[in-house]
mmCIF file of C-alpha atoms in Angstrom:
data_model
loop_
_atom_site.group_PDB
_atom_site.id
_atom_site.type_symbol
_atom_site.label_atom_id
_atom_site.label_comp_id
_atom_site.label_asym_id
_atom_site.label_seq_id
_atom_site.Cartn_x
_atom_site.Cartn_y
_atom_site.Cartn_z
ATOM 1 C CA MET B 14 102.096 108.621 79.389
ATOM 2 C CA THR B 15 105.765 108.799 80.114
ATOM 3 C CA PRO B 16 107.533 106.062 82.183
ATOM 4 C CA ARG B 17 108.216 108.474 84.826
ATOM 5 C CA LYS B 18 104.664 109.442 85.323
ATOM 6 C CA LYS B 19 103.527 105.817 85.346
ATOM 7 C CA THR B 20 106.168 105.084 88.016
ATOM 8 C CA LYS B 21 104.901 108.018 90.265
ATOM 9 C CA ILE B 22 101.377 106.773 89.824
ATOM 10 C CA ALA B 23 102.363 103.182 90.747
ATOM 11 C CA LEU B 24 104.004 104.506 93.892
ATOM 12 C CA ASP B 25 100.937 106.536 94.668
ATOM 13 C CA GLU B 26 98.673 103.492 94.208
ATOM 14 C CA ASN B 27 101.015 101.520 96.530
ATOM 15 C CA ARG B 28 100.763 104.183 99.164
ATOM 16 C CA MET B 29 96.931 104.110 98.924
ATOM 17 C CA SER B 30 96.894 100.317 99.513
ATOM 18 C CA ILE B 31 99.486 100.093 102.366
ATOM 19 C CA LEU B 32 97.876 102.880 104.301
ATOM 20 C CA GLY B 33 94.655 100.941 104.650
ATOM 21 C CA VAL B 34 96.297 97.819 105.429
ATOM 22 C CA GLN B 35 98.428 99.201 108.182
ATOM 23 C CA ILE B 36 95.510 100.960 109.971
ATOM 24 C CA LEU B 37 93.618 97.630 109.752
ATOM 25 C CA PHE B 38 96.744 95.920 111.230
ATOM 26 C CA GLY B 39 96.575 98.537 114.116
ATOM 27 C CA PHE B 40 92.989 97.722 114.853
ATOM 28 C CA GLN B 41 93.693 94.034 114.496
ATOM 29 C CA LEU B 42 96.448 94.431 117.177
ATOM 30 C CA GLN B 43 93.937 95.919 119.532
ATOM 31 C CA ALA B 44 91.241 93.247 119.114
ATOM 32 C CA PRO B 45 92.640 90.726 121.657
ATOM 33 C CA PHE B 46 92.809 93.416 124.211
ATOM 34 C CA GLN B 47 89.076 94.160 124.224
ATOM 35 C CA LYS B 48 86.962 93.048 126.988
ATOM 36 C CA MET B 49 84.745 90.762 124.901
ATOM 37 C CA PHE B 50 87.510 88.985 123.199
ATOM 38 C CA ASP B 51 88.162 86.351 125.737
ATOM 39 C CA ALA B 52 84.434 85.485 125.678
ATOM 40 C CA LEU B 53 84.635 84.750 122.010
ATOM 41 C CA PRO B 54 84.586 80.980 120.813
ATOM 42 C CA GLU B 55 88.181 79.606 120.026
ATOM 43 C CA SER B 56 87.280 79.521 116.348
ATOM 44 C CA SER B 57 86.684 83.370 116.347
ATOM 45 C CA GLN B 58 89.946 84.104 118.337
ATOM 46 C CA LEU B 59 91.931 81.753 115.804
ATOM 47 C CA ALA B 60 90.278 83.641 113.037
ATOM 48 C CA SER B 61 91.454 87.038 114.473
ATOM 49 C CA VAL B 62 95.092 85.627 114.925
ATOM 50 C CA LEU B 63 94.943 84.473 111.354
ATOM 51 C CA ALA B 64 93.699 87.738 110.002
ATOM 52 C CA PHE B 65 96.556 89.340 111.934
ATOM 53 C CA GLY B 66 99.051 87.097 110.123
ATOM 54 C CA LEU B 67 97.540 87.696 106.773
ATOM 55 C CA LEU B 68 97.850 91.420 107.344
ATOM 56 C CA ILE B 69 101.476 91.140 108.272
ATOM 57 C CA GLY B 70 102.143 89.329 104.979
ATOM 58 C CA ALA B 71 100.256 92.103 103.011
ATOM 59 C CA ILE B 72 102.242 94.782 104.641
ATOM 60 C CA ALA B 73 105.559 92.967 103.914
ATOM 61 C CA LEU B 74 104.737 92.708 100.290
ATOM 62 C CA LEU B 75 103.509 96.358 99.987
ATOM 63 C CA ILE B 76 106.897 97.564 101.341
ATOM 64 C CA THR B 77 109.081 95.281 99.264
ATOM 65 C CA PRO B 78 109.026 97.575 96.069
ATOM 66 C CA SER B 79 110.517 100.451 97.958
ATOM 67 C CA ALA B 80 113.294 98.358 99.545
ATOM 68 C CA TYR B 81 114.004 96.720 96.165
ATOM 69 C CA HIS B 82 114.009 99.957 94.458
ATOM 70 C CA ARG B 83 116.487 101.446 97.072
ATOM 71 C CA ILE B 84 118.930 98.436 96.982
ATOM 72 C CA VAL B 85 118.777 96.834 93.547
ATOM 73 C CA THR B 86 117.710 99.436 90.973
ATOM 74 C CA ARG B 87 119.375 102.390 92.725
ATOM 75 C CA HIS B 88 116.293 104.752 92.089
ATOM 76 C CA GLY B 89 116.015 103.919 88.355
ATOM 77 C CA ALA B 90 114.630 101.036 86.113
ATOM 78 C CA GLU B 91 111.091 102.463 86.105
ATOM 79 C CA GLY B 92 109.377 99.773 84.081
ATOM 80 C CA GLN B 93 110.741 96.942 86.310
ATOM 81 C CA LEU B 94 109.518 98.942 89.362
ATOM 82 C CA GLN B 95 106.054 99.352 87.913
ATOM 83 C CA HIS B 96 105.735 95.713 87.088
ATOM 84 C CA GLY B 97 106.822 94.754 90.487
ATOM 85 C CA ILE B 98 104.542 97.019 92.312
ATOM 86 C CA THR B 99 101.524 95.648 90.287
ATOM 87 C CA TRP B 100 102.147 92.083 91.103
ATOM 88 C CA LEU B 101 102.923 92.731 94.772
ATOM 89 C CA ILE B 102 99.691 94.931 95.203
ATOM 90 C CA ASP B 103 97.628 92.150 93.420
ATOM 91 C CA ILE B 104 98.833 89.554 95.864
ATOM 92 C CA SER B 105 98.580 91.783 98.978
ATOM 93 C CA LEU B 106 94.929 92.595 98.078
ATOM 94 C CA LEU B 107 94.366 88.827 98.102
ATOM 95 C CA LEU B 108 95.682 88.645 101.698
ATOM 96 C CA LEU B 109 93.837 91.897 102.699
ATOM 97 C CA GLY B 110 90.532 90.594 101.337
ATOM 98 C CA LEU B 111 90.902 87.226 103.245
ATOM 99 C CA ALA B 112 91.899 88.941 106.445
ATOM 100 C CA ILE B 113 88.713 91.235 106.190
ATOM 101 C CA GLY B 114 86.664 88.255 105.412
ATOM 102 C CA LEU B 115 87.811 86.528 108.524
ATOM 103 C CA ASP B 116 87.118 89.772 110.562
ATOM 104 C CA LEU B 117 83.634 89.846 109.170
ATOM 105 C CA TYR B 118 83.206 86.184 109.991
ATOM 106 C CA LEU B 119 84.176 87.059 113.555
ATOM 107 C CA VAL B 120 81.633 89.875 113.748
ATOM 108 C CA GLY B 121 78.839 88.012 112.146
ATOM 109 C CA ASP B 122 79.292 85.070 114.383
ATOM 110 C CA ARG B 123 79.357 87.436 117.592
ATOM 111 C CA VAL B 124 76.419 89.462 116.586
ATOM 112 C CA LEU B 125 74.050 87.118 114.642
ATOM 113 C CA GLY B 126 75.407 83.603 115.398
ATOM 114 C CA GLY B 127 74.607 80.594 113.189
ATOM 115 C CA VAL B 128 75.692 80.785 109.585
ATOM 116 C CA ALA B 129 75.571 84.497 109.547
ATOM 117 C CA GLY B 130 79.506 84.516 110.192
ATOM 118 C CA PRO B 131 80.569 82.253 107.522
ATOM 119 C CA LEU B 132 78.165 83.836 105.061
ATOM 120 C CA LEU B 133 79.269 87.316 105.828
ATOM 121 C CA GLY B 134 82.803 86.518 105.603
ATOM 122 C CA ILE B 135 82.543 84.480 102.309
ATOM 123 C CA GLY B 136 80.218 87.051 100.727
ATOM 124 C CA PHE B 137 82.675 89.979 101.373
ATOM 125 C CA CYS B 138 85.589 88.004 99.900
ATOM 126 C CA LEU B 139 83.759 87.145 96.774
ATOM 127 C CA THR B 140 82.553 90.715 96.315
ATOM 128 C CA ALA B 141 86.108 92.191 96.911
ATOM 129 C CA PHE B 142 87.667 89.700 94.540
ATOM 130 C CA VAL B 143 85.124 90.489 91.907
ATOM 131 C CA PHE B 144 85.921 94.150 92.075
ATOM 132 C CA TRP B 145 89.561 93.765 92.638
ATOM 133 C CA TYR B 146 90.317 90.951 90.141
ATOM 134 C CA GLY B 147 87.189 89.964 88.150
ATOM 135 C CA ILE B 148 86.314 93.208 86.515
ATOM 136 C CA GLU B 149 89.996 93.914 85.783
ATOM 137 C CA LEU B 150 90.779 90.540 84.168
ATOM 138 C CA MET B 151 87.619 91.104 82.008
ATOM 139 C CA HIS B 152 88.687 94.387 80.787
ATOM 140 C CA LEU B 153 92.402 93.205 80.349
ATOM 141 C CA THR B 154 91.209 90.476 77.982
ATOM 142 C CA ARG B 155 89.442 92.934 75.941
ATOM 143 C CA ARG B 156 92.435 95.428 75.703
ATOM 144 C CA THR B 157 93.785 95.714 72.265
ATOM 145 C CA ARG B 158 96.575 98.366 72.809
ATOM 146 C CA PRO B 159 99.868 96.923 74.051
ATOM 147 C CA LEU B 160 101.435 98.290 77.315
ATOM 148 C CA THR B 161 104.689 100.061 77.015
ATOM 149 C CA SER B 162 107.517 98.982 79.350
ATOM 150 C CA GLY B 163 109.540 102.185 79.702
ATOM 151 C CA ASN B 164 112.762 100.364 80.705
ATOM 152 C CA GLY B 165 114.779 102.348 78.281
ATOM 153 C CA GLU B 166 114.367 105.832 79.731
ATOM 154 C CA GLU B 167 116.822 106.929 82.324
ATOM 155 C CA SER B 168 115.325 108.557 85.534
ATOM 156 C CA ARG B 169 116.033 112.401 86.003
ATOM 157 C CA LEU B 170 117.468 113.509 89.272
ATOM 158 C CA GLU B 171 114.316 115.331 90.429
ATOM 159 C CA ASP B 172 112.309 112.205 89.659
ATOM 160 C CA ARG B 173 114.652 109.978 91.773
ATOM 161 C CA ILE B 174 114.288 112.412 94.696
ATOM 162 C CA ASP B 175 110.675 112.362 94.336
ATOM 163 C CA TYR B 176 110.524 108.683 94.227
ATOM 164 C CA VAL B 177 112.553 108.210 97.536
ATOM 165 C CA LEU B 178 110.330 110.760 99.312
ATOM 166 C CA THR B 179 107.170 109.199 98.012
ATOM 167 C CA GLU B 180 108.561 105.764 99.138
ATOM 168 C CA ALA B 181 109.075 107.103 102.655
ATOM 169 C CA ARG B 182 105.465 108.535 102.587
ATOM 170 C CA VAL B 183 104.360 104.967 101.512
ATOM 171 C CA VAL B 184 105.512 103.585 104.981
ATOM 172 C CA LEU B 185 105.251 106.468 107.384
ATOM 173 C CA PRO B 186 101.437 107.091 107.831
ATOM 174 C CA GLY B 187 100.924 103.335 108.664
ATOM 175 C CA VAL B 188 103.912 103.346 111.099
ATOM 176 C CA GLN B 189 102.453 106.420 112.863
ATOM 177 C CA ALA B 190 99.091 104.873 113.070
ATOM 178 C CA LEU B 191 100.533 101.535 114.336
ATOM 179 C CA LEU B 192 102.484 103.661 117.082
ATOM 180 C CA GLY B 193 99.055 105.155 118.226
ATOM 181 C CA PHE B 194 97.368 101.855 118.510
ATOM 182 C CA GLN B 195 100.308 100.406 120.383
ATOM 183 C CA LEU B 196 100.103 103.166 122.899
ATOM 184 C CA ILE B 197 96.317 102.746 123.327
ATOM 185 C CA VAL B 198 96.922 99.038 124.070
ATOM 186 C CA THR B 199 98.824 99.803 127.102
ATOM 187 C CA LEU B 200 95.950 101.649 128.568
ATOM 188 C CA SER B 201 93.569 98.540 128.329
ATOM 189 C CA GLU B 202 92.648 96.437 131.098
ATOM 190 C CA SER B 203 93.827 93.373 129.605
ATOM 191 C CA PHE B 204 97.328 94.692 129.051
ATOM 192 C CA GLY B 205 97.739 94.812 132.755
ATOM 193 C CA LYS B 206 97.065 91.088 132.889
ATOM 194 C CA LEU B 207 99.880 90.156 130.523
ATOM 195 C CA PRO B 208 102.751 88.161 131.771
ATOM 196 C CA GLU B 209 105.971 90.406 132.352
ATOM 197 C CA SER B 210 107.646 88.854 129.177
ATOM 198 C CA SER B 211 104.826 89.976 126.970
ATOM 199 C CA VAL B 212 104.736 93.511 128.506
ATOM 200 C CA LEU B 213 108.468 93.968 127.990
ATOM 201 C CA VAL B 214 108.259 92.624 124.364
ATOM 202 C CA HIS B 215 105.404 95.083 123.618
ATOM 203 C CA LEU B 216 107.372 98.039 125.154
ATOM 204 C CA ALA B 217 110.330 97.042 123.223
ATOM 205 C CA ALA B 218 108.206 96.776 119.874
ATOM 206 C CA LEU B 219 106.662 100.294 120.750
ATOM 207 C CA ALA B 220 110.087 101.766 121.134
ATOM 208 C CA VAL B 221 111.433 100.319 117.649
ATOM 209 C CA ILE B 222 108.247 101.350 115.917
ATOM 210 C CA ALA B 223 108.820 104.913 117.201
ATOM 211 C CA LEU B 224 112.490 104.882 116.125
ATOM 212 C CA SER B 225 111.227 103.733 112.612
ATOM 213 C CA ALA B 226 108.901 106.691 112.552
ATOM 214 C CA VAL B 227 111.727 108.977 113.417
ATOM 215 C CA LEU B 228 114.028 107.649 110.566
ATOM 216 C CA LEU B 229 111.124 107.933 107.964
ATOM 217 C CA ILE B 230 110.600 111.501 108.808
ATOM 218 C CA ALA B 231 114.374 112.148 108.655
ATOM 219 C CA PRO B 232 114.748 112.398 104.901
ATOM 220 C CA ALA B 233 112.242 115.212 104.517
ATOM 221 C CA ALA B 234 113.984 117.111 107.348
ATOM 222 C CA HIS B 235 117.426 116.459 105.852
ATOM 223 C CA HIS B 236 116.292 117.609 102.457
ATOM 224 C CA ARG B 237 114.834 120.910 103.869
ATOM 225 C CA ILE B 238 117.654 121.741 106.318
ATOM 226 C CA VAL B 239 120.853 120.469 104.460
ATOM 227 C CA PHE B 240 119.840 121.088 100.840
ATOM 228 C CA GLY B 241 117.154 123.729 101.081
ATOM 229 C CA GLY B 242 114.716 121.506 99.124
ATOM 230 C CA GLU B 243 117.016 121.486 96.119
ATOM 231 C CA ASP B 244 117.797 118.471 93.986
ATOM 232 C CA SER B 245 121.133 116.946 94.909
ATOM 233 C CA GLU B 246 122.667 113.680 93.974
ATOM 234 C CA GLU B 247 124.185 113.669 97.486
ATOM 235 C CA PHE B 248 120.708 113.379 99.064
ATOM 236 C CA LEU B 249 119.762 110.056 97.425
ATOM 237 C CA PRO B 250 122.051 107.600 99.375
ATOM 238 C CA ILE B 251 121.281 109.436 102.534
ATOM 239 C CA ALA B 252 117.453 109.160 102.077
ATOM 240 C CA SER B 253 117.939 105.479 101.169
ATOM 241 C CA ARG B 254 119.876 104.597 104.266
ATOM 242 C CA TYR B 255 117.223 106.310 106.328
ATOM 243 C CA LEU B 256 114.392 104.431 104.653
ATOM 244 C CA LEU B 257 116.145 101.061 104.774
ATOM 245 C CA ALA B 258 117.130 101.377 108.411
ATOM 246 C CA ALA B 259 113.502 102.327 109.277
ATOM 247 C CA THR B 260 112.320 99.124 107.628
ATOM 248 C CA VAL B 261 114.537 97.006 109.859
ATOM 249 C CA PHE B 262 113.086 98.523 113.123
ATOM 250 C CA LEU B 263 109.488 98.220 111.596
ATOM 251 C CA ALA B 264 110.143 94.539 111.025
ATOM 252 C CA LEU B 265 111.345 94.055 114.547
ATOM 253 C CA GLY B 266 108.475 95.986 115.877
ATOM 254 C CA MET B 267 105.842 93.818 113.844
ATOM 255 C CA ALA B 268 107.641 90.736 115.128
ATOM 256 C CA GLY B 269 107.435 91.846 118.704
ATOM 257 C CA ASP B 270 103.693 92.615 118.421
ATOM 258 C CA CYS B 271 103.095 89.381 116.742
ATOM 259 C CA TYR B 272 104.582 87.661 119.770
ATOM 260 C CA VAL B 273 102.425 89.477 122.317
ATOM 261 C CA ILE B 274 99.287 88.658 120.219
ATOM 262 C CA VAL B 275 100.044 84.997 119.729
ATOM 263 C CA ALA B 276 101.108 84.444 123.350
ATOM 264 C CA LYS B 277 97.867 86.193 124.603
ATOM 265 C CA VAL B 278 95.469 84.207 122.444
ATOM 266 C CA LEU B 279 97.164 80.801 122.315
ATOM 267 C CA GLU B 280 98.756 81.046 125.616
ATOM 268 C CA SER B 281 101.921 79.403 124.336
ATOM 269 C CA PRO B 282 105.216 81.093 124.453
ATOM 270 C CA VAL B 283 106.751 78.588 122.010
ATOM 271 C CA SER B 284 104.203 79.444 119.463
ATOM 272 C CA ALA B 285 104.582 83.082 120.081
ATOM 273 C CA VAL B 286 108.368 82.842 119.553
ATOM 274 C CA ALA B 287 107.848 80.889 116.399
ATOM 275 C CA ALA B 288 105.371 83.369 115.012
ATOM 276 C CA ALA B 289 107.462 86.237 115.710
ATOM 277 C CA ALA B 290 110.544 84.641 114.259
ATOM 278 C CA VAL B 291 108.470 83.895 110.991
ATOM 279 C CA THR B 292 107.358 87.483 110.895
ATOM 280 C CA ALA B 293 110.980 88.725 111.089
ATOM 281 C CA VAL B 294 112.264 86.315 108.677
ATOM 282 C CA ILE B 295 109.515 87.269 106.086
ATOM 283 C CA CYS B 296 109.821 91.040 106.455
ATOM 284 C CA LEU B 297 113.744 91.148 106.621
ATOM 285 C CA GLY B 298 113.883 88.538 103.893
ATOM 286 C CA LEU B 299 111.674 90.421 101.420
ATOM 287 C CA TRP B 300 113.035 93.852 102.296
ATOM 288 C CA HIS B 301 116.747 93.242 102.771
ATOM 289 C CA VAL B 302 118.021 89.786 102.069
ATOM 290 C CA TRP B 303 116.409 89.108 98.718
ATOM 291 C CA PRO B 304 117.051 92.504 97.218
ATOM 292 C CA TRP B 305 120.785 92.376 98.295
ATOM 293 C CA MET B 306 121.026 88.771 96.791
ATOM 294 C CA VAL B 307 119.554 90.202 93.637
ATOM 295 C CA ARG B 308 121.990 93.159 93.626
ATOM 296 C CA ASN B 309 125.026 90.952 94.261
ATOM 297 C CA GLN B 310 124.137 88.624 91.386
ATOM 298 C CA ARG B 311 124.057 91.573 89.068
#
């Protein structure tokens, strides 16, 4: 398999992973606004907040390869990109598995009570990790054929354009789903009971997420209208700027929603501000600060 093909497959695999994580993130955003949430024991509410935080970490890791590719490698270096995507997906799956395990603990504790919650959560985590890591490690130790790095092959223009459009598709579906969940939240009964500060933060988060969706759709529109779908070197920096700008607004939107959730569950504005700040620092650090530092060092 050629390095270009392997890169395309790696990006598609990343898109498969992040779509599920972002949709689950949207559901997690809705949970504290359900009628029965306030009746849950404190441990279950904290489990929900922790799962929300783990999903933020998973999203941050899964978007990092696209930002790194745009800023550092300038659309090339396939072997390095493949390796980075593999590691980041592996770590994000760990966070995803723990988040779903916490959610299943919450469900088991709510429906059955007793030890059902912990057993359900731990059982899922063990099952997921066996299928996501255990079987793969077993097969990897038996592999005799060495893997090729593919670092020596230069990317063709058509491949680089395909990469940037694929990277936009990695982020866009989840952003659109998150926007839908944000809109639904505003119609819930619990939303009307939020303090004015949380309402304003949520509306601001909704606005920046909508702007992020607009920016992620813009490269495809630009490619069609300006270049007629043809391959052009001029298109690459334009698409990269759209994609990178969209991730800035996505980070701010996620930080805003993190503030709203933590403020509602913990009833502590200080904790909410701290959680939002950590979310913004992690996302912007992984998507922008770290790649620019690496690029400047080079």
